[in-house]
Tab-separated table of N, CA, C and O in Angstrom:
chain	number	residue	atom	x	y	z
G	19	GLN	N	99.375	82.177	88.656
G	19	GLN	CA	98.443	82.137	89.780
G	19	GLN	C	97.887	83.540	90.017
G	19	GLN	O	98.622	84.477	90.248
G	20	VAL	N	96.561	83.645	89.987
G	20	VAL	CA	95.914	84.930	90.189
G	20	VAL	C	95.914	85.289	91.675
G	20	VAL	O	95.593	84.459	92.528
G	21	GLN	N	96.292	86.531	91.952
G	21	GLN	CA	96.249	87.030	93.327
G	21	GLN	C	95.668	88.431	93.346
G	21	GLN	O	96.037	89.273	92.524
G	22	LEU	N	94.779	88.675	94.297
G	22	LEU	CA	94.265	90.006	94.592
G	22	LEU	C	94.498	90.233	96.077
G	22	LEU	O	93.983	89.469	96.904
G	23	VAL	N	95.274	91.263	96.403
G	23	VAL	CA	95.637	91.510	97.790
G	23	VAL	C	95.187	92.910	98.182
G	23	VAL	O	95.721	93.909	97.675
G	24	GLU	N	94.225	92.960	99.101
G	24	GLU	CA	93.690	94.241	99.565
G	24	GLU	C	94.494	94.772	100.748
G	24	GLU	O	95.061	93.991	101.520
G	25	SER	N	94.501	96.091	100.879
G	25	SER	CA	95.115	96.738	102.029
G	25	SER	C	94.436	98.076	102.256
G	25	SER	O	93.697	98.555	101.395
G	26	GLY	N	94.696	98.673	103.435
G	26	GLY	CA	94.191	100.007	103.705
G	26	GLY	C	93.000	100.078	104.634
G	26	GLY	O	92.540	101.168	104.974
G	27	GLY	N	92.479	98.950	105.035
G	27	GLY	CA	91.355	98.974	105.961
G	27	GLY	C	91.782	99.427	107.345
G	27	GLY	O	92.975	99.624	107.616
G	28	GLY	N	90.813	99.610	108.227
G	28	GLY	CA	91.122	100.032	109.583
G	28	GLY	C	89.881	100.498	110.308
G	28	GLY	O	88.759	100.281	109.841
G	29	SER	N	90.103	101.144	111.443
G	29	SER	CA	89.014	101.667	112.257
G	29	SER	C	89.061	103.180	112.250
G	29	SER	O	90.113	103.763	112.519
G	30	VAL	N	87.930	103.798	111.952
G	30	VAL	CA	87.834	105.255	111.935
G	30	VAL	C	86.529	105.676	112.585
G	30	VAL	O	85.599	104.867	112.735
G	31	GLN	N	86.461	106.946	112.944
G	31	GLN	CA	85.217	107.488	113.469
G	31	GLN	C	84.329	107.942	112.321
G	31	GLN	O	84.798	108.190	111.202
G	32	SER	N	83.053	108.055	112.612
G	32	SER	CA	82.095	108.530	111.631
G	32	SER	C	82.556	109.871	111.053
G	32	SER	O	82.982	110.750	111.789
G	33	GLY	N	82.496	109.963	109.719
G	33	GLY	CA	82.961	111.167	109.043
G	33	GLY	C	84.391	111.076	108.549
G	33	GLY	O	84.848	111.944	107.802
G	34	GLY	N	85.097	110.033	108.954
G	34	GLY	CA	86.481	109.859	108.559
G	34	GLY	C	86.637	109.293	107.160
G	34	GLY	O	85.653	109.053	106.453
G	35	SER	N	87.887	109.079	106.789
G	35	SER	CA	88.206	108.595	105.446
G	35	SER	C	89.186	107.425	105.503
G	35	SER	O	89.993	107.329	106.431
G	36	LEU	N	89.101	106.586	104.498
G	36	LEU	CA	90.064	105.501	104.286
G	36	LEU	C	90.271	105.334	102.791
G	36	LEU	O	89.357	105.603	102.005
G	37	ASN	N	91.451	104.874	102.421
G	37	ASN	CA	91.735	104.602	101.005
G	37	ASN	C	92.186	103.151	100.891
G	37	ASN	O	93.265	102.781	101.384
G	38	LEU	N	91.374	102.339	100.282
G	38	LEU	CA	91.701	100.932	100.095
G	38	LEU	C	92.474	100.747	98.795
G	38	LEU	O	92.239	101.442	97.800
G	39	SER	N	93.379	99.775	98.798
G	39	SER	CA	94.130	99.407	97.595
G	39	SER	C	94.005	97.914	97.367
G	39	SER	O	93.813	97.143	98.309
G	40	CYS	N	94.139	97.525	96.111
G	40	CYS	CA	94.099	96.107	95.754
G	40	CYS	C	95.151	95.870	94.677
G	40	CYS	O	95.033	96.405	93.569
G	41	ALA	N	96.159	95.087	95.014
G	41	ALA	CA	97.216	94.757	94.064
G	41	ALA	C	96.886	93.444	93.368
G	41	ALA	O	96.661	92.431	94.030
G	42	ALA	N	96.851	93.496	92.046
G	42	ALA	CA	96.483	92.325	91.254
G	42	ALA	C	97.692	91.751	90.540
G	42	ALA	O	98.585	92.487	90.112
G	43	SER	N	97.717	90.432	90.405
G	43	SER	CA	98.790	89.777	89.669
G	43	SER	C	98.294	88.445	89.121
G	43	SER	O	97.287	87.901	89.590
G	44	GLY	N	98.996	87.953	88.097
G	44	GLY	CA	98.688	86.634	87.564
G	44	GLY	C	97.689	86.600	86.427
G	44	GLY	O	97.341	85.526	85.937
G	45	TYR	N	97.218	87.780	85.978
G	45	TYR	CA	96.311	87.839	84.842
G	45	TYR	C	96.424	89.223	84.215
G	45	TYR	O	97.060	90.111	84.767
G	46	THR	N	95.809	89.380	83.051
G	46	THR	CA	95.896	90.650	82.331
G	46	THR	C	94.889	91.626	82.916
G	46	THR	O	93.791	91.830	82.396
G	47	TYR	N	95.292	92.254	83.991
G	47	TYR	CA	94.431	93.112	84.802
G	47	TYR	C	93.725	94.175	83.971
G	47	TYR	O	92.526	94.426	84.151
G	48	SER	N	94.440	94.815	83.066
G	48	SER	CA	93.896	95.968	82.352
G	48	SER	C	92.693	95.624	81.483
G	48	SER	O	91.911	96.505	81.129
G	49	ARG	N	92.501	94.373	81.150
G	49	ARG	CA	91.420	93.975	80.252
G	49	ARG	C	90.103	93.740	80.982
G	49	ARG	O	89.058	93.591	80.337
G	50	TYR	N	90.152	93.702	82.300
G	50	TYR	CA	88.981	93.297	83.061
G	50	TYR	C	88.330	94.482	83.776
G	50	TYR	O	89.025	95.366	84.288
G	51	CYS	N	86.987	94.474	83.836
G	51	CYS	CA	86.341	95.372	84.772
G	51	CYS	C	86.625	94.843	86.177
G	51	CYS	O	86.763	93.637	86.381
G	52	MET	N	86.747	95.767	87.110
G	52	MET	CA	87.101	95.428	88.489
G	52	MET	C	86.159	96.154	89.435
G	52	MET	O	85.529	97.156	89.068
G	53	GLY	N	86.102	95.673	90.643
G	53	GLY	CA	85.224	96.360	91.581
G	53	GLY	C	85.474	95.976	93.016
G	53	GLY	O	86.369	95.171	93.319
G	54	TRP	N	84.677	96.592	93.874
G	54	TRP	CA	84.719	96.320	95.302
G	54	TRP	C	83.330	95.875	95.764
G	54	TRP	O	82.327	96.469	95.365
G	55	PHE	N	83.304	94.859	96.576
G	55	PHE	CA	82.069	94.518	97.256
G	55	PHE	C	82.357	94.433	98.745
G	55	PHE	O	83.515	94.345	99.167
G	56	ARG	N	81.322	94.469	99.547
G	56	ARG	CA	81.488	94.388	100.993
G	56	ARG	C	80.492	93.394	101.569
G	56	ARG	O	79.464	93.101	100.977
G	57	GLN	N	80.844	92.887	102.707
G	57	GLN	CA	79.956	91.968	103.405
G	57	GLN	C	80.036	92.241	104.892
G	57	GLN	O	81.102	92.046	105.506
G	58	ALA	N	78.951	92.718	105.447
G	58	ALA	CA	78.866	92.947	106.877
G	58	ALA	C	78.459	91.655	107.569
G	58	ALA	O	77.881	90.763	106.946
G	59	SER	N	78.765	91.581	108.830
G	59	SER	CA	78.479	90.374	109.595
G	59	SER	C	76.987	90.043	109.545
G	59	SER	O	76.152	90.892	109.848
G	60	GLY	N	76.675	88.831	109.111
G	60	GLY	CA	75.293	88.382	109.059
G	60	GLY	C	74.492	88.899	107.878
G	60	GLY	O	73.289	88.665	107.803
G	61	LYS	N	75.152	89.590	106.955
G	61	LYS	CA	74.435	90.155	105.805
G	61	LYS	C	74.993	89.578	104.509
G	61	LYS	O	76.065	89.012	104.464
G	62	GLU	N	74.247	89.778	103.438
G	62	GLU	CA	74.676	89.296	102.130
G	62	GLU	C	75.699	90.245	101.508
G	62	GLU	O	75.837	91.398	101.900
G	63	ARG	N	76.413	89.707	100.541
G	63	ARG	CA	77.371	90.505	99.786
G	63	ARG	C	76.677	91.677	99.109
G	63	ARG	O	75.559	91.523	98.596
G	64	GLU	N	77.343	92.817	99.083
G	64	GLU	CA	76.796	94.006	98.428
G	64	GLU	C	77.847	94.618	97.524
G	64	GLU	O	78.916	95.039	97.988
G	65	GLY	N	77.565	94.683	96.245
G	65	GLY	CA	78.445	95.355	95.310
G	65	GLY	C	78.469	96.847	95.604
G	65	GLY	O	77.411	97.462	95.691
G	66	VAL	N	79.656	97.417	95.753
G	66	VAL	CA	79.792	98.816	96.149
G	66	VAL	C	80.147	99.695	94.952
G	66	VAL	O	79.543	100.746	94.748
G	67	ALA	N	81.148	99.296	94.180
G	67	ALA	CA	81.610	100.118	93.062
G	67	ALA	C	82.275	99.239	92.027
G	67	ALA	O	82.868	98.219	92.366
G	68	CYS	N	82.152	99.657	90.781
G	68	CYS	CA	82.729	98.901	89.681
G	68	CYS	C	83.341	99.876	88.687
G	68	CYS	O	82.801	100.969	88.482
G	69	ILE	N	84.464	99.487	88.087
G	69	ILE	CA	85.104	100.340	87.096
G	69	ILE	C	85.476	99.500	85.885
G	69	ILE	O	86.043	98.414	85.999
G	70	GLU	N	85.096	100.010	84.717
G	70	GLU	CA	85.390	99.305	83.472
G	70	GLU	C	86.861	99.493	83.100
G	70	GLU	O	87.559	100.323	83.682
G	71	SER	N	87.304	98.748	82.118
G	71	SER	CA	88.694	98.855	81.690
G	71	SER	C	88.991	100.247	81.129
G	71	SER	O	90.138	100.701	81.164
G	72	ASP	N	87.961	100.952	80.648
G	72	ASP	CA	88.163	102.293	80.103
G	72	ASP	C	87.963	103.395	81.143
G	72	ASP	O	88.026	104.579	80.819
G	73	GLY	N	87.722	103.019	82.388
G	73	GLY	CA	87.617	103.994	83.462
G	73	GLY	C	86.213	104.397	83.865
G	73	GLY	O	86.040	105.115	84.857
G	74	ARG	N	85.208	103.953	83.131
G	74	ARG	CA	83.834	104.295	83.523
G	74	ARG	C	83.501	103.591	84.833
G	74	ARG	O	83.804	102.427	85.020
G	75	ALA	N	82.863	104.347	85.725
G	75	ALA	CA	82.601	103.831	87.064
G	75	ALA	C	81.113	103.852	87.386
G	75	ALA	O	80.353	104.659	86.840
G	76	ASP	N	80.738	102.984	88.283
G	76	ASP	CA	79.356	102.928	88.760
G	76	ASP	C	79.381	102.579	90.239
G	76	ASP	O	80.259	101.847	90.703
G	77	TYR	N	78.390	103.105	90.971
G	77	TYR	CA	78.349	102.934	92.418
G	77	TYR	C	76.963	102.504	92.887
G	77	TYR	O	75.954	102.883	92.279
G	78	VAL	N	76.921	101.786	93.980
G	78	VAL	CA	75.644	101.552	94.630
G	78	VAL	C	75.177	102.884	95.202
G	78	VAL	O	75.996	103.736	95.583
G	79	TYR	N	73.877	103.069	95.250
G	79	TYR	CA	73.326	104.384	95.597
G	79	TYR	C	73.829	104.882	96.956
G	79	TYR	O	74.103	106.071	97.121
G	80	SER	N	73.968	103.991	97.909
G	80	SER	CA	74.289	104.401	99.282
G	80	SER	C	75.681	105.024	99.426
G	80	SER	O	75.961	105.661	100.446
G	81	VAL	N	76.563	104.848	98.438
G	81	VAL	CA	77.921	105.401	98.561
G	81	VAL	C	78.200	106.494	97.533
G	81	VAL	O	79.289	107.089	97.548
G	82	LYS	N	77.248	106.764	96.665
G	82	LYS	CA	77.463	107.794	95.642
G	82	LYS	C	77.762	109.135	96.283
G	82	LYS	O	77.091	109.551	97.227
G	83	GLY	N	78.795	109.797	95.773
G	83	GLY	CA	79.199	111.089	96.312
G	83	GLY	C	80.157	110.990	97.483
G	83	GLY	O	80.738	111.992	97.898
G	84	ARG	N	80.326	109.786	98.025
G	84	ARG	CA	81.236	109.596	99.164
G	84	ARG	C	82.436	108.719	98.798
G	84	ARG	O	83.543	108.929	99.300
G	85	PHE	N	82.221	107.740	97.948
G	85	PHE	CA	83.286	106.807	97.549
G	85	PHE	C	83.705	107.075	96.108
G	85	PHE	O	82.877	107.448	95.274
G	86	THR	N	84.991	106.866	95.825
G	86	THR	CA	85.504	106.993	94.467
G	86	THR	C	86.382	105.792	94.146
G	86	THR	O	87.358	105.531	94.855
G	87	ILE	N	86.026	105.098	93.081
G	87	ILE	CA	86.832	103.968	92.629
G	87	ILE	C	87.751	104.436	91.506
G	87	ILE	O	87.368	105.275	90.681
G	88	SER	N	88.975	103.912	91.491
G	88	SER	CA	89.911	104.257	90.425
G	88	SER	C	90.849	103.074	90.196
G	88	SER	O	90.906	102.157	91.013
G	89	ARG	N	91.543	103.120	89.093
G	89	ARG	CA	92.472	102.034	88.778
G	89	ARG	C	93.710	102.603	88.105
G	89	ARG	O	93.646	103.608	87.394
G	90	ASP	N	94.831	101.950	88.337
G	90	ASP	CA	96.085	102.274	87.687
G	90	ASP	C	96.508	101.018	86.942
G	90	ASP	O	97.019	100.067	87.552
G	91	ASN	N	96.269	100.986	85.645
G	91	ASN	CA	96.561	99.790	84.877
G	91	ASN	C	98.064	99.530	84.750
G	91	ASN	O	98.487	98.391	84.581
G	92	ALA	N	98.866	100.574	84.841
G	92	ALA	CA	100.319	100.392	84.780
G	92	ALA	C	100.838	99.686	86.029
G	92	ALA	O	101.836	98.964	85.969
G	93	LYS	N	100.147	99.902	87.144
G	93	LYS	CA	100.573	99.289	88.409
G	93	LYS	C	99.709	98.088	88.804
G	93	LYS	O	99.902	97.506	89.867
G	94	ASN	N	98.746	97.745	87.939
G	94	ASN	CA	97.832	96.628	88.254
G	94	ASN	C	97.202	96.803	89.639
G	94	ASN	O	97.133	95.853	90.438
G	95	THR	N	96.748	98.015	89.910
G	95	THR	CA	96.222	98.317	91.234
G	95	THR	C	94.859	98.991	91.133
G	95	THR	O	94.649	99.860	90.277
G	96	LEU	N	93.976	98.590	92.016
G	96	LEU	CA	92.633	99.143	92.131
G	96	LEU	C	92.539	99.893	93.455
G	96	LEU	O	93.138	99.467	94.455
G	97	TYR	N	91.795	100.994	93.455
G	97	TYR	CA	91.666	101.820	94.662
G	97	TYR	C	90.196	102.079	94.981
G	97	TYR	O	89.336	102.054	94.093
G	98	LEU	N	89.941	102.351	96.250
G	98	LEU	CA	88.621	102.831	96.663
G	98	LEU	C	88.843	103.894	97.738
G	98	LEU	O	89.222	103.572	98.868
G	99	GLN	N	88.636	105.145	97.354
G	99	GLN	CA	88.721	106.249	98.300
G	99	GLN	C	87.363	106.394	98.961
G	99	GLN	O	86.358	106.609	98.276
G	100	MET	N	87.330	106.282	100.280
G	100	MET	CA	86.075	106.337	101.022
G	100	MET	C	86.097	107.545	101.952
G	100	MET	O	86.945	107.615	102.850
G	101	ASN	N	85.204	108.479	101.715
G	101	ASN	CA	85.084	109.678	102.534
G	101	ASN	C	83.732	109.704	103.242
G	101	ASN	O	82.819	108.973	102.876
G	102	SER	N	83.630	110.556	104.245
G	102	SER	CA	82.371	110.711	104.995
G	102	SER	C	81.820	109.358	105.417
G	102	SER	O	80.631	109.073	105.239
G	103	LEU	N	82.677	108.547	105.972
G	103	LEU	CA	82.269	107.192	106.346
G	103	LEU	C	81.211	107.206	107.438
G	103	LEU	O	81.199	108.084	108.318
G	104	LYS	N	80.321	106.218	107.361
G	104	LYS	CA	79.227	106.076	108.312
G	104	LYS	C	79.324	104.707	108.991
G	104	LYS	O	79.901	103.775	108.424
G	105	PRO	N	78.735	104.557	110.152
G	105	PRO	CA	78.766	103.243	110.825
G	105	PRO	C	78.217	102.123	109.947
G	105	PRO	O	78.706	100.989	110.020
G	106	GLU	N	77.244	102.438	109.107
G	106	GLU	CA	76.673	101.404	108.240
G	106	GLU	C	77.609	100.976	107.121
G	106	GLU	O	77.305	100.027	106.384
G	107	ASP	N	78.742	101.644	106.978
G	107	ASP	CA	79.767	101.219	106.020
G	107	ASP	C	80.659	100.122	106.596
G	107	ASP	O	81.497	99.557	105.881
G	108	THR	N	80.507	99.833	107.881
G	108	THR	CA	81.317	98.798	108.523
G	108	THR	C	81.087	97.449	107.865
G	108	THR	O	79.956	96.987	107.751
G	109	ALA	N	82.172	96.836	107.408
G	109	ALA	CA	82.094	95.548	106.701
G	109	ALA	C	83.495	95.096	106.333
G	109	ALA	O	84.457	95.860	106.443
G	110	MET	N	83.579	93.859	105.851
G	110	MET	CA	84.798	93.403	105.187
G	110	MET	C	84.682	93.815	103.726
G	110	MET	O	83.640	93.567	103.093
G	111	TYR	N	85.716	94.446	103.212
G	111	TYR	CA	85.717	94.922	101.837
G	111	TYR	C	86.638	94.046	100.986
G	111	TYR	O	87.790	93.786	101.382
G	112	TYR	N	86.131	93.646	99.834
G	112	TYR	CA	86.872	92.757	98.948
G	112	TYR	C	86.984	93.390	97.562
G	112	TYR	O	86.022	93.998	97.074
G	113	CYS	N	88.117	93.218	96.916
G	113	CYS	CA	88.191	93.576	95.510
G	113	CYS	C	87.966	92.310	94.690
G	113	CYS	O	88.257	91.201	95.154
G	114	ALA	N	87.439	92.493	93.489
G	114	ALA	CA	87.071	91.337	92.685
G	114	ALA	C	86.954	91.705	91.220
G	114	ALA	O	86.764	92.883	90.869
G	115	ALA	N	87.043	90.701	90.391
G	115	ALA	CA	86.743	90.835	88.965
G	115	ALA	C	85.437	90.090	88.712
G	115	ALA	O	85.406	88.850	88.791
G	116	PRO	N	84.350	90.828	88.458
G	116	PRO	CA	83.078	90.153	88.217
G	116	PRO	C	83.093	89.427	86.875
G	116	PRO	O	83.782	89.832	85.949
G	117	GLN	N	82.311	88.362	86.774
G	117	GLN	CA	82.246	87.630	85.515
G	117	GLN	C	81.630	88.491	84.425
G	117	GLN	O	82.005	88.386	83.256
G	118	TYR	N	80.675	89.342	84.798
G	118	TYR	CA	80.014	90.221	83.847
G	118	TYR	C	80.217	91.671	84.262
G	118	TYR	O	80.201	91.992	85.446
G	119	CYS	N	80.411	92.552	83.296
G	119	CYS	CA	80.596	93.965	83.570
G	119	CYS	C	79.265	94.707	83.411
G	119	CYS	O	78.259	94.094	83.058
G	120	GLY	N	79.286	96.022	83.704
G	120	GLY	CA	78.095	96.804	83.438
G	120	GLY	C	77.460	97.466	84.640
G	120	GLY	O	76.361	97.990	84.547
G	121	GLY	N	78.125	97.450	85.797
G	121	GLY	CA	77.563	98.146	86.944
G	121	GLY	C	77.972	97.506	88.253
G	121	GLY	O	78.403	96.348	88.293
G	122	ALA	N	77.818	98.286	89.329
G	122	ALA	CA	78.219	97.800	90.649
G	122	ALA	C	77.452	96.551	91.052
G	122	ALA	O	77.981	95.697	91.777
G	123	TYR	N	76.202	96.429	90.587
G	123	TYR	CA	75.397	95.267	90.968
G	123	TYR	C	75.996	93.961	90.461
G	123	TYR	O	75.685	92.886	90.982
G	124	ARG	N	76.864	94.045	89.469
G	124	ARG	CA	77.500	92.828	88.937
G	124	ARG	C	78.392	92.156	89.978
G	124	ARG	O	78.661	90.959	89.891
G	125	LEU	N	78.824	92.953	90.991
G	125	LEU	CA	79.638	92.374	92.059
G	125	LEU	C	78.807	91.498	92.992
G	125	LEU	O	79.349	90.810	93.856
G	126	ASN	N	77.490	91.507	92.840
G	126	ASN	CA	76.618	90.631	93.621
G	126	ASN	C	76.484	89.254	92.966
G	126	ASN	O	75.940	88.332	93.579
G	127	GLY	N	76.973	89.136	91.737
G	127	GLY	CA	76.827	87.908	90.986
G	127	GLY	C	78.119	87.101	90.935
G	127	GLY	O	78.973	87.248	91.810
G	128	PRO	N	78.241	86.245	89.915
G	128	PRO	CA	79.430	85.397	89.830
G	128	PRO	C	80.711	86.221	89.640
G	128	PRO	O	80.705	87.230	88.927
G	129	LEU	N	81.764	85.751	90.282
G	129	LEU	CA	83.047	86.437	90.257
G	129	LEU	C	84.110	85.548	89.614
G	129	LEU	O	84.136	84.341	89.845
G	130	LEU	N	84.977	86.169	88.835
G	130	LEU	CA	86.104	85.443	88.278
G	130	LEU	C	87.211	85.298	89.317
G	130	LEU	O	87.782	84.224	89.493
G	131	TYR	N	87.517	86.405	89.978
G	131	TYR	CA	88.576	86.440	90.979
G	131	TYR	C	88.135	87.332	92.139
G	131	TYR	O	87.404	88.304	91.933
G	132	SER	N	88.624	87.057	93.331
G	132	SER	CA	88.394	87.931	94.472
G	132	SER	C	89.517	87.758	95.473
G	132	SER	O	90.216	86.740	95.478
G	133	GLY	N	89.691	88.782	96.306
G	133	GLY	CA	90.747	88.761	97.299
G	133	GLY	C	90.264	88.243	98.640
G	133	GLY	O	89.157	87.732	98.766
G	134	GLN	N	91.119	88.394	99.644
G	134	GLN	CA	90.827	87.887	100.982
G	134	GLN	C	90.101	88.915	101.843
G	134	GLN	O	89.561	88.564	102.890
G	135	GLY	N	90.108	90.162	101.417
G	135	GLY	CA	89.363	91.186	102.127
G	135	GLY	C	90.178	91.990	103.109
G	135	GLY	O	91.237	91.564	103.580
G	136	THR	N	89.660	93.187	103.412
G	136	THR	CA	90.239	94.050	104.435
G	136	THR	C	89.094	94.650	105.233
G	136	THR	O	88.076	95.072	104.668
G	137	GLN	N	89.232	94.666	106.549
G	137	GLN	CA	88.141	95.090	107.423
G	137	GLN	C	88.082	96.607	107.555
G	137	GLN	O	89.115	97.266	107.774
G	138	VAL	N	86.884	97.134	107.428
G	138	VAL	CA	86.623	98.551	107.664
G	138	VAL	C	85.605	98.654	108.792
G	138	VAL	O	84.528	98.069	108.713
G	139	THR	N	85.973	99.388	109.835
G	139	THR	CA	85.093	99.570	110.978
G	139	THR	C	84.924	101.061	111.239
G	139	THR	O	85.903	101.783	111.400
G	140	VAL	N	83.670	101.509	111.254
G	140	VAL	CA	83.363	102.913	111.457
G	140	VAL	C	82.543	103.040	112.738
G	140	VAL	O	81.467	102.461	112.851
G	141	SER	N	83.046	103.801	113.682
G	141	SER	CA	82.361	103.979	114.947
G	141	SER	C	81.656	105.332	114.989
G	141	SER	O	82.115	106.304	114.385
G	142	SER	N	80.562	105.367	115.728
G	142	SER	CA	79.780	106.615	115.798
G	142	SER	C	80.278	107.520	116.896
G	142	SER	O	81.101	107.149	117.703
């Protein structure tokens, strides 16, 4: 049974930082590209960051230079370090394995697996 369990969300002030984690189980995690997408209330899903099995990463323009995605294949864990957070970053954040690799935008398309999400709230 495939499971993706996110943690690390919370409430911070503008300019603060959070580090999200996603523990994966039930499939060969290291073989898949993985990523994070977010969904704010009343808005569509937005792919935020994606990382290939070899470590190459891609980001949506709005988070470049502020967010860093990483993975530990030995621990089957995905991370998203978020710095300089802004109110517009407020959303539910989900980790997922997109059906197709090749960039953060792939998280806007079909997904193989996804978690239940963790809430990130940034106040001004």
